[in-house]
Coordinates of C-alpha atoms in Angstrom, one line a residue:
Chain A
X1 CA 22.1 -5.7 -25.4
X2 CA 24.2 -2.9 -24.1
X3 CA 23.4 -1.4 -20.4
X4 CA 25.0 0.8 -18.3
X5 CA 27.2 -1.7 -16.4
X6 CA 29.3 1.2 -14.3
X7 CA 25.6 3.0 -12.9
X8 CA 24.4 -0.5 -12.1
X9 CA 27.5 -1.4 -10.0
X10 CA 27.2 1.5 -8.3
X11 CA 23.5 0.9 -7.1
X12 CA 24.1 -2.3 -6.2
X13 CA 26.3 -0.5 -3.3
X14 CA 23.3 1.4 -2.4
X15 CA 21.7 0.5 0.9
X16 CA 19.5 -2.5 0.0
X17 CA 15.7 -3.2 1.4
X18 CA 17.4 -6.9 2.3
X19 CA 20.6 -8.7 1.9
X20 CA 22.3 -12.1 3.3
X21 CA 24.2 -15.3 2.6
X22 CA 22.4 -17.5 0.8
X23 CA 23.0 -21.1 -1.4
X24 CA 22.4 -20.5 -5.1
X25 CA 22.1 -21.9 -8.1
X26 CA 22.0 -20.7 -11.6
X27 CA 19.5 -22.0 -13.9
X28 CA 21.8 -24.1 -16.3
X29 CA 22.2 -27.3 -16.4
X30 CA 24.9 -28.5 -14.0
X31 CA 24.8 -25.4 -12.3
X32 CA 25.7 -26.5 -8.3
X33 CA 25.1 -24.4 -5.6
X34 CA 27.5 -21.7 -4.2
X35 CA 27.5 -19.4 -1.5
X36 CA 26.5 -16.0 -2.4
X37 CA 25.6 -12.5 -0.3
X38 CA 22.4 -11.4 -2.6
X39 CA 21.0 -7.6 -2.1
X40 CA 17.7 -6.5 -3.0
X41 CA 17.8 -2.9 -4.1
X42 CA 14.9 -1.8 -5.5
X43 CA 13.8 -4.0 -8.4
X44 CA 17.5 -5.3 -8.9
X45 CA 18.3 -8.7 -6.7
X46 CA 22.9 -8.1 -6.8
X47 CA 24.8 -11.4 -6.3
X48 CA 28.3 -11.3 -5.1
X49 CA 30.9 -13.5 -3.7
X50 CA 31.0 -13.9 -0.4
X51 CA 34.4 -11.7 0.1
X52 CA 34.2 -9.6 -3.1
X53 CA 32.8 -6.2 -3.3
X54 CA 31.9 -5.7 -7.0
X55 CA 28.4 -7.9 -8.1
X56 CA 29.5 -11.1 -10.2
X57 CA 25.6 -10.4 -11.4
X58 CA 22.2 -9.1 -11.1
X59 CA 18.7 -10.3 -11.9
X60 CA 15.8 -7.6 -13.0
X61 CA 13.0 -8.4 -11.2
X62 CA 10.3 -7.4 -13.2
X63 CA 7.9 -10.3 -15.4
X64 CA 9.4 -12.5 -12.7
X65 CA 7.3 -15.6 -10.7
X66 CA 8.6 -16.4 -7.2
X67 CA 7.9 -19.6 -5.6
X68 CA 8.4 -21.8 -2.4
X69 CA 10.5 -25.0 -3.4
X70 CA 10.8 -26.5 0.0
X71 CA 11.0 -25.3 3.8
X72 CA 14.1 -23.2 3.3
X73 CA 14.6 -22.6 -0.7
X74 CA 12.7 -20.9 -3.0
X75 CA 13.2 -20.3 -6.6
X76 CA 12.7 -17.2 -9.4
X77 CA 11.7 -17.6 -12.8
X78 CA 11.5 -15.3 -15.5
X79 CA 7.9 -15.4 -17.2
X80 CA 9.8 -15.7 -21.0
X81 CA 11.6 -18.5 -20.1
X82 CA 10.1 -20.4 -17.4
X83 CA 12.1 -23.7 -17.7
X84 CA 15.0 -22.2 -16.2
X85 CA 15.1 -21.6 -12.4
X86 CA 17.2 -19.5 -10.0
X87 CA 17.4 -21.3 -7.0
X88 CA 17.6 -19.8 -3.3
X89 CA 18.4 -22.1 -0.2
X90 CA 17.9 -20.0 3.0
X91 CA 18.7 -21.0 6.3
X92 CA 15.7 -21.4 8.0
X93 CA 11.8 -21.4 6.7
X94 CA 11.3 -17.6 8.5
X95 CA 14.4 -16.4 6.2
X96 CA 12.6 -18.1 3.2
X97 CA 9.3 -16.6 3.7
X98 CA 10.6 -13.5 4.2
X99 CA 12.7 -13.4 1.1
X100 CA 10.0 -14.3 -1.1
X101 CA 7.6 -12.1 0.2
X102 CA 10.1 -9.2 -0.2
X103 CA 11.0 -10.1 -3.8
X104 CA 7.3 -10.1 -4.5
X105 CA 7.1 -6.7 -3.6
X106 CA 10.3 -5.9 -5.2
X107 CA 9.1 -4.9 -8.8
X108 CA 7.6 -1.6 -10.2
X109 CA 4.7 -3.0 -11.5
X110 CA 3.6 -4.3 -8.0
X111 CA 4.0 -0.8 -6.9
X112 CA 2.1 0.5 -9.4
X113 CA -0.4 -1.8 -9.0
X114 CA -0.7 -0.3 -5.4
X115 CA -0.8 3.0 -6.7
X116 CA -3.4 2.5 -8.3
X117 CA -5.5 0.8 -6.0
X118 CA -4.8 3.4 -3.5
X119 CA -5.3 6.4 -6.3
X120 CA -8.8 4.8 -6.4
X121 CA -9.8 4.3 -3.3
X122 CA -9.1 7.2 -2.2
X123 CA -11.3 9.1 -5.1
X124 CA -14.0 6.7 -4.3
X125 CA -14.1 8.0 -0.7
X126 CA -13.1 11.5 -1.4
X127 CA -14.2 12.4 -4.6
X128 CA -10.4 13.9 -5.0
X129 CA -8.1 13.0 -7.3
X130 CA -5.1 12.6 -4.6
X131 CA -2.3 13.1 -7.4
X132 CA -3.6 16.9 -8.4
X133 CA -2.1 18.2 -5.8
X134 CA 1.3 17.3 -7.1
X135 CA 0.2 17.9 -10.3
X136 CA 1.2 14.2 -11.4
X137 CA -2.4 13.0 -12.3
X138 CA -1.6 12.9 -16.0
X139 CA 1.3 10.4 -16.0
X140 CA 1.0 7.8 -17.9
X141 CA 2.1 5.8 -15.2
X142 CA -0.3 6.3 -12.8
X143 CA -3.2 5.6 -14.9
X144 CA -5.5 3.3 -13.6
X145 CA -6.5 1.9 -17.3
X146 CA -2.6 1.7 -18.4
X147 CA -2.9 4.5 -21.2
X148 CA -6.7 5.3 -21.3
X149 CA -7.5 9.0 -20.1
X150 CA -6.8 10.2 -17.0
X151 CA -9.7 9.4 -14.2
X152 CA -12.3 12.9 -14.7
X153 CA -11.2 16.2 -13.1
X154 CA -12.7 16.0 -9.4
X155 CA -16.5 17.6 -9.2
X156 CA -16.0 21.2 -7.1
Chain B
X1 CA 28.9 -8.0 -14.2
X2 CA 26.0 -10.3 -15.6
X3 CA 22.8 -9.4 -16.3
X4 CA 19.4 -11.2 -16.7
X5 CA 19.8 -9.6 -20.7
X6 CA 17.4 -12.0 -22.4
X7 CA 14.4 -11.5 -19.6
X8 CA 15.3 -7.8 -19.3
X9 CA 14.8 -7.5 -23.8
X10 CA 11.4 -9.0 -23.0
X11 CA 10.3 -6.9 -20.4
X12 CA 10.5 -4.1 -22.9
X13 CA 8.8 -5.4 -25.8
X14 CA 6.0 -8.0 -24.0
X15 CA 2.9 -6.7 -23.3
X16 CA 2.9 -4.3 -20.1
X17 CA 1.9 -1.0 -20.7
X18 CA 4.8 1.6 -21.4
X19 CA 5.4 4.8 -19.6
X20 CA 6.4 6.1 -22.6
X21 CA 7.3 5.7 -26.1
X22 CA 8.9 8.0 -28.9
X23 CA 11.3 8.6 -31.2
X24 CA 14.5 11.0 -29.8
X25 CA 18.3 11.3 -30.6
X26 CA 21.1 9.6 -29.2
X27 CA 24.4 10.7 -29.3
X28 CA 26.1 7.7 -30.0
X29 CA 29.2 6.3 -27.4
X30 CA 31.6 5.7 -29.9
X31 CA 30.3 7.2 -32.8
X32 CA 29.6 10.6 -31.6
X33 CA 27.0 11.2 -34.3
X34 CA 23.3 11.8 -33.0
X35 CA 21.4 8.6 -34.3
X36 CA 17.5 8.6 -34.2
X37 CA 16.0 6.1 -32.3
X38 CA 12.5 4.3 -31.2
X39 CA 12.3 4.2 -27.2
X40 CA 10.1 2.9 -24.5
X41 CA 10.4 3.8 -20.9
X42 CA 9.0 0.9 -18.5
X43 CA 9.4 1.6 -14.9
X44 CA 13.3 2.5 -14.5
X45 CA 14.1 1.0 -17.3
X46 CA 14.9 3.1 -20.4
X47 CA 15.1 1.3 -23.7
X48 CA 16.1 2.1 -27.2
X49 CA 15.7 0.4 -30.4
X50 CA 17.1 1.0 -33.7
X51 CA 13.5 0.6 -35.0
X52 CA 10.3 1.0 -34.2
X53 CA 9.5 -2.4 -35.3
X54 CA 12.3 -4.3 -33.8
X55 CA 12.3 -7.3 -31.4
X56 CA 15.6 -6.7 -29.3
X57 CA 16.3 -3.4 -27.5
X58 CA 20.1 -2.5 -29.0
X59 CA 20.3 -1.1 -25.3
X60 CA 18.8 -0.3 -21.5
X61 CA 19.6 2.4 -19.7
X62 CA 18.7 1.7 -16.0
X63 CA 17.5 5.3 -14.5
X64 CA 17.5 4.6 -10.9
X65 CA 19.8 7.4 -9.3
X66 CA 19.6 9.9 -12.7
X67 CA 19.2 13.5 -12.7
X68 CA 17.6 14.8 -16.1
X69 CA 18.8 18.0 -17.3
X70 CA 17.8 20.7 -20.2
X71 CA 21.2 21.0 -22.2
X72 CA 22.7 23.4 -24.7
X73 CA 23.5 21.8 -27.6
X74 CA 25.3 23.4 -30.7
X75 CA 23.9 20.6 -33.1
X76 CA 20.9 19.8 -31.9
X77 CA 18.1 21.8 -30.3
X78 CA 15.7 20.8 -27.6
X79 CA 18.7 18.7 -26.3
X80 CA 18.6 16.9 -22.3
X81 CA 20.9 14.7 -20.7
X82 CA 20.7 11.5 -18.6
X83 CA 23.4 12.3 -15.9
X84 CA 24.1 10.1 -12.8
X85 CA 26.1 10.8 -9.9
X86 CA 28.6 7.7 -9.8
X87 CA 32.5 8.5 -10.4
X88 CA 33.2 8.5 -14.6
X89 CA 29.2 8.3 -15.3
X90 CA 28.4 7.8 -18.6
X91 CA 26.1 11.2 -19.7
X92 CA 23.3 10.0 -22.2
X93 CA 22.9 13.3 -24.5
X94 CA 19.7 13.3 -26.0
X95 CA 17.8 15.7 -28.1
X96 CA 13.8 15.4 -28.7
X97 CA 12.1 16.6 -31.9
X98 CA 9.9 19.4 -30.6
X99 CA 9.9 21.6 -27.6
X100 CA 6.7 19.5 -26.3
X101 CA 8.3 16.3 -27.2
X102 CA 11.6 17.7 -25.1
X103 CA 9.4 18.5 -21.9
X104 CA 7.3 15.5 -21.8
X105 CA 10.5 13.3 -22.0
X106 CA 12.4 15.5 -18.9
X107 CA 9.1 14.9 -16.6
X108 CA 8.2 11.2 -17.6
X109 CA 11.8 10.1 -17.1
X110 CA 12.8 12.3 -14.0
X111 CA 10.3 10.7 -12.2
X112 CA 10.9 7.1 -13.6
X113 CA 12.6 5.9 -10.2
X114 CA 11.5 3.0 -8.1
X115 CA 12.3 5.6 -4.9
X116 CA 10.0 8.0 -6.6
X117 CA 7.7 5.6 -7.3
X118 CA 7.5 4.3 -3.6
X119 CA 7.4 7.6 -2.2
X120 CA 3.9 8.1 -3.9
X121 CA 3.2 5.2 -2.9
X122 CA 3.6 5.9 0.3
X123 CA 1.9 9.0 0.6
X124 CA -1.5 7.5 -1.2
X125 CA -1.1 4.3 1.6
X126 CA -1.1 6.8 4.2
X127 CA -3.6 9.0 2.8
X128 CA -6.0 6.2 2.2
X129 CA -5.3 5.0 6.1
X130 CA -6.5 8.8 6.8
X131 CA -9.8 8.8 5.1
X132 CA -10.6 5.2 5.9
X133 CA -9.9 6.0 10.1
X134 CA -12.1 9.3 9.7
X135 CA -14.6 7.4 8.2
X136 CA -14.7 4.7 10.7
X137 CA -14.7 7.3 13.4
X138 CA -17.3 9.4 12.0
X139 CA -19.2 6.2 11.8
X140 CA -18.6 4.8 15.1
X141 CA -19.7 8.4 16.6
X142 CA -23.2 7.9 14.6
X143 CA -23.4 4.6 16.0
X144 CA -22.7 5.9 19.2
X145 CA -25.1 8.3 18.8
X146 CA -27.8 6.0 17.4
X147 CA -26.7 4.0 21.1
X148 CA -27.5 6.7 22.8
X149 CA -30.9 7.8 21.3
X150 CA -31.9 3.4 21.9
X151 CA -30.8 3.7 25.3
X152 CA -32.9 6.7 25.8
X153 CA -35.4 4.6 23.8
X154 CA -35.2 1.5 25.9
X155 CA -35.3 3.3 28.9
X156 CA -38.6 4.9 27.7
X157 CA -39.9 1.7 27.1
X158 CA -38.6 0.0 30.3
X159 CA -40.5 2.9 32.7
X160 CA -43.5 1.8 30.6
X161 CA -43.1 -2.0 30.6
X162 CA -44.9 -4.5 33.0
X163 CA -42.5 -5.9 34.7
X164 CA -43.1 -9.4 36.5
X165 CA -40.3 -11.0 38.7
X166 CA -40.4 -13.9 39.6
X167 CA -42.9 -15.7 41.8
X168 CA -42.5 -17.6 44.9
X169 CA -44.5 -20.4 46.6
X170 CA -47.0 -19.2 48.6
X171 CA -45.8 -15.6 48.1
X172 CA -46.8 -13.3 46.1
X173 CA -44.3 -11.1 45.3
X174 CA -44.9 -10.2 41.9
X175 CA -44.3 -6.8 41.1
X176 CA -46.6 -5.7 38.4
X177 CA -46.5 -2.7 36.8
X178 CA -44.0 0.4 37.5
X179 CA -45.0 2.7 39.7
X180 CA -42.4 5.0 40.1
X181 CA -41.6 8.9 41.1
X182 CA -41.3 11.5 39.0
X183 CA -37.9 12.2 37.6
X184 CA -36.1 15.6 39.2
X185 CA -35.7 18.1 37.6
X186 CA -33.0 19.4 38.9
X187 CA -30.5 20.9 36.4
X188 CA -27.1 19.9 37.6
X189 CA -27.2 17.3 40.3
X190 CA -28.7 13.9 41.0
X191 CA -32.1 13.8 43.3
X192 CA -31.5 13.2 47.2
X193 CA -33.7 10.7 47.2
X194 CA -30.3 8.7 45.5
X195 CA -27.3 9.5 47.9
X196 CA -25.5 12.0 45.9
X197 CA -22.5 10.1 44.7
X198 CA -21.5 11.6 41.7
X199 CA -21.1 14.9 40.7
X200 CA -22.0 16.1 37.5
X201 CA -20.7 19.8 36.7
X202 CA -21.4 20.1 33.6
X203 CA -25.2 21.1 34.0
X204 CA -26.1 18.0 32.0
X205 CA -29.4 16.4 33.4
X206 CA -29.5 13.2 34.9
X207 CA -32.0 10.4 33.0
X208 CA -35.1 9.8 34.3
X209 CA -35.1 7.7 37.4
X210 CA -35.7 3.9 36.8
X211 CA -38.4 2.2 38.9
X212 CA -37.9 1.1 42.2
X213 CA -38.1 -2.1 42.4
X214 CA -39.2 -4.6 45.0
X215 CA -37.4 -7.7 45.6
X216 CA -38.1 -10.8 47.2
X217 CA -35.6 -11.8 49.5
X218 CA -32.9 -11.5 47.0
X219 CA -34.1 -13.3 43.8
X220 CA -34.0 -10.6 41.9
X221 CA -30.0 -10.6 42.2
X222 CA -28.4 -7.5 42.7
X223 CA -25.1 -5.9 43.4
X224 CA -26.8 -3.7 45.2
X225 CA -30.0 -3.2 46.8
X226 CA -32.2 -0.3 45.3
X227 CA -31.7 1.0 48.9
X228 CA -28.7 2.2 48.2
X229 CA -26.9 5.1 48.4
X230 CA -24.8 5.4 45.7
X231 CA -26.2 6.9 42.7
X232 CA -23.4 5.5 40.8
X233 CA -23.6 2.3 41.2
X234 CA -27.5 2.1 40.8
X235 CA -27.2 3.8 37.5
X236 CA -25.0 1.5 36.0
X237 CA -26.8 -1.5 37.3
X238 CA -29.7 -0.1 35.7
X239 CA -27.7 0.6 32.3
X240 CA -26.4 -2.5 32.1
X241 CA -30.2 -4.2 32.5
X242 CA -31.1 -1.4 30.1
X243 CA -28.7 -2.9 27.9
X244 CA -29.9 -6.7 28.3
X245 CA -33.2 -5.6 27.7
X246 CA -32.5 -3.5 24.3
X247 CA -30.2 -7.1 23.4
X248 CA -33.1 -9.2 24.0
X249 CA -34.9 -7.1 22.0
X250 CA -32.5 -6.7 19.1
X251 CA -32.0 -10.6 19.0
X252 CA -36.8 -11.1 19.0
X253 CA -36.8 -8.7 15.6
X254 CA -34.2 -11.0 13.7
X255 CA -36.8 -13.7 14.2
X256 CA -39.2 -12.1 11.9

């Protein structure tokens, strides 16, 4: 499947939310663990060797389970193919904890679940839409019922 | 550089809502020729396949850090481009089948960023903290309120309450009933009959005087003797029994 390599190299120079030296290991058989610097940016987790600049790879975190493995590592799957882990060991269980609830929060459909719950909320308590005023209530996206009809103009 | 490709194909044909779907023109990146093809957008995630029914994207094209534009095309009409800012970009040139078709693709896909996406985000989180600390403040000054008219209540009740202390041995000290004077009436200050303590200049009537009371020898404990001179003190000694009494009472009506 083609992508565009060069514009995903360049994001993953982008300040990220979190990065740091951790032990990995790739989800293949007789995979061992190496040092790596990982970056979270946005919903793309970069790996690089520890002196290199350009990404040797770079996991899309979306449809994606995270998990506590022990005290310091924790592990990624990928909900199509669940046998085959992505291992992260961390240096201490505060690093760990923190990783994995950052990861968590990492993908665009946690945000837009968020959205959502906030969209509603807020027109519960208010009776206001609070996306009219940018004029952004129609987007599919921010549907509450993924693709029904936009929530009801707000009563005047 | 490596990428998750088999778990990234999935994402765009499993079962998660799309942004957007629709058939548009791609100019190809070898073969120049404008090929039609089936998309979806998911997230910031732009995907195309040669089909409508296929299983496997033929490509991605990851939005993050794109800038949409309307472009003149002498081929093809209602033409846009996928630009980003990195050195020797790749420019997707795409061209929609209708003028509606065109627009709709510009707004759903310059707005397909995670940063937009947070920022939204953002704004409802902190819209949602603003409504829900108006309403907890509107409620706590309507609980204050409904406070204040007890208090008034309780006090009501307390200058009409027999009140018995306690009795001693031999003594009898019990103070039945409440006789007490009638509350001033004067406007801004407190009644001299109190020591004049605190000074109230806001014209705001003071609340009716509690009973004196008569204690004996001290068993009726308090800070300060009803002799005293400070209003001040007096009144909140009062309040706070005030306040016992209204929690005693509170506590007897759950019993029902």
């Amino acid at each position: 499947m083609r992508f565009n390599e060069k514009e995903l190299v360049f994001l993953s120079r982008q300040p990220s939310e979190r990065a740091a030296e951790l032990g990995m290991r790739g989800p293949k058989k007789g995979d061992v663990v190496k040092r790596r610097v990982v970056k979270l940016i946005v919903n793309f987790l970069f790996y690089f060797r520890t002196d290199e600049d350009e990404p040797i790879g770079a996991l899309l975190l979306e449809q994606c389970r995270v998990e506590r493995e022990d005290d310091q590592v924790f592990s990624i799957v990928f909900l199509d193919e669940a046998e085959r882990k992505y291992l992260f060991e961390c240096d201490s269980q505060e690093q760990c904890v923190e990783w994995i609830d950052a990861i968590v929060k990492a993908s665009y459909e946690f945000m837009r679940k968020n959205l959502i719950y906030y969209r509603t909320e807020i027109h519960r308590l208010t009776g206001k839409d609070p996306l009219e005023q940018y004029g952004i209530s129609d987007e599919t996206r921010f549907q509450v019922n993924s693709g029904l009809p936009p929530l009801p103009p707000a009563a005047t | 550089m490596k990428l998750n490709e088999r778990s990234v194909a999935h994402y765009a044909t499993c079962n998660s809502p799309p942004d957007k779907t629709g058939f548009l023109f791609k100019k190809g990146e070898r073969n120049t020729a404008y090929h039609r093809r089936w998309f979806i957008l998911k997230g910031n995630m732009l995907f195309y396949l040669e089909e409508k029914e296929s299983r496997e994207p033929v490509g991605v094209i990851v939005l993050e850090g794109c800038t949409v534009e309307l472009c003149e095309s002498e081929s093809e009409e209602f033409a846009f481009a996928i630009k980003f800012d990195c050195v020797k970009a790749k420019v997707y040139k795409m061209a929609a089948e209708n003028q509606a078709a065109m627009e709709s693709w510009v707004k759903a896909l310059s707005r397909a960023s995670f940063d937009y996406m947070r920022l939204v985000v953002k704004e409802l989180e902190r819209q949602l903290e603003e409504v829900q600390e108006e309403a907890r403040s509107s409620q706590a000054k309507s609980m204050l309120k409904k406070h204040q008219l007890q208090l008034q209540g309780a006090t009501f009740s307390l200058q009409n309450a027999t009140i018995t202390g306690p009795s001693q041995e031999g003594v009898s000290s019990r103070e039945n009933g409440v006789s007490w004077s009638k509350p001033p009436s004067v406007p801004n200050g407190v009644s001299n009959t109190q020591g004049d303590c605190s000074e109230r200049g806001d014209g705001v009537r003071p609340p009716p005087v509690p009973p004196r009371r008569k204690t004996n020898g001290g068993s009726l404990e308090s800070p300060v003797s009803p002799g005293t001179g400070c209003f001040s003190k007096l009144h909140d000694w009062y309040g706070k029994e005030v306040a016992e009494l209204r929690i005693e009472w509170l506590q007897s009506q759950i019993h029902w």
